[in-house]
Amino acid sequence: MAHTDHRTMRRVLRREIAGTIGLLTDDHDFRAMRRYRSFAFDDHTVYLQQVEALLKSRAAQGSHTTLALFDPEEYAEFCAATGLDPEAPASRTRFTAELAATGPTVPYDGSPLATLLPALVDEAVRQATWEYATTLLTRLGPCRTCGEDIGRAAFTRASDLLARILDTAPPGARHLVCSVSGPPETLVSVLHADETGDGTTELDEAEALEFTSVLALGLATSSPGGLVMRITAAGSADRVYGWRIRGAGLEPLTASEVFDAYCTDAESGDLISPEPGVDYCAPPHLGGESTAQGHRH
């Protein structure tokens, strides 16, 4: 009887343990892991099917599971730095535990793996973009004239501008895109801001942090870039408008400039037919000095 009670208690305890699965999302990473003899899979499709079956099984038992992005190159570096044997399954477990604490993750909520994989990749891109933008902002250092931290001042400025943009936007679901050009590549950040029934705006904190950091980088460095927003509301046409980064501020685009931007292929330069039911318009006035020069001497 006591032995049965112990087994029952262990089953209950298993439901209290949160788990993380380090996921190989594409064929390239999967092939890289096959160089380890202890890695048992030889087909990526079968591997994903088995992962999904395990996720469903754990969910049925009441267990919570988080998915993390498993990068074979980072795994090899982790093993080299810690002196672990990369062939040992326990080493992969240790690396996955590190990912759960510091890397991009998404919770398993019962959605198909085909839906969760893009979400996990998007989360990884968002985190990498935020880290890169933050690093560049930090490297700007203090102003030689007044000593103020340039990156921090730009982040404050970007936060203020984003708040004004959302405060002056019409009701509805807002989809914002900020792009900043510069070596070695263009940074692009996306933010979804949905208005709730009581008029407040719901933001994903991680999205907002990344978006603000990218905008701050453009403001601090006066890099070519811009911000566009699309508002979708029931019973009315979608509205699209935006701003270009000009100096340390934002300059509103005219309706024709927004139309040209949306109706021109970014790669080929060819014209694209405008979407039906979409109004391309000038943005509302943000109030204050949206095009102020910010931190300049």
PDB file of N, CA, C and O in Angstrom, residues 67 90 180 251:
ATOM      1  N   LEU A  67       8.862  25.485 -25.563  1.00  0.00           N
ATOM      2  CA  LEU A  67       9.710  25.183 -26.714  1.00  0.00           C
ATOM      3  C   LEU A  67      10.802  26.235 -26.823  1.00  0.00           C
ATOM      4  O   LEU A  67      10.526  27.438 -26.755  1.00  0.00           O
ATOM      5  N   ALA A  90      23.053  14.172 -21.833  1.00  0.00           N
ATOM      6  CA  ALA A  90      22.964  15.057 -20.672  1.00  0.00           C
ATOM      7  C   ALA A  90      23.486  16.453 -20.994  1.00  0.00           C
ATOM      8  O   ALA A  90      23.023  17.444 -20.432  1.00  0.00           O
ATOM      9  N   VAL A 180      15.038  50.567 -39.928  1.00  0.00           N
ATOM     10  CA  VAL A 180      16.188  51.459 -39.834  1.00  0.00           C
ATOM     11  C   VAL A 180      17.311  50.872 -40.674  1.00  0.00           C
ATOM     12  O   VAL A 180      17.726  49.739 -40.453  1.00  0.00           O
ATOM     13  N   GLU A 251       9.156  62.770 -39.251  1.00  0.00           N
ATOM     14  CA  GLU A 251       8.516  63.687 -40.183  1.00  0.00           C
ATOM     15  C   GLU A 251       7.369  62.955 -40.870  1.00  0.00           C
ATOM     16  O   GLU A 251       7.570  61.891 -41.448  1.00  0.00           O
TER      17      GLU A 251
END
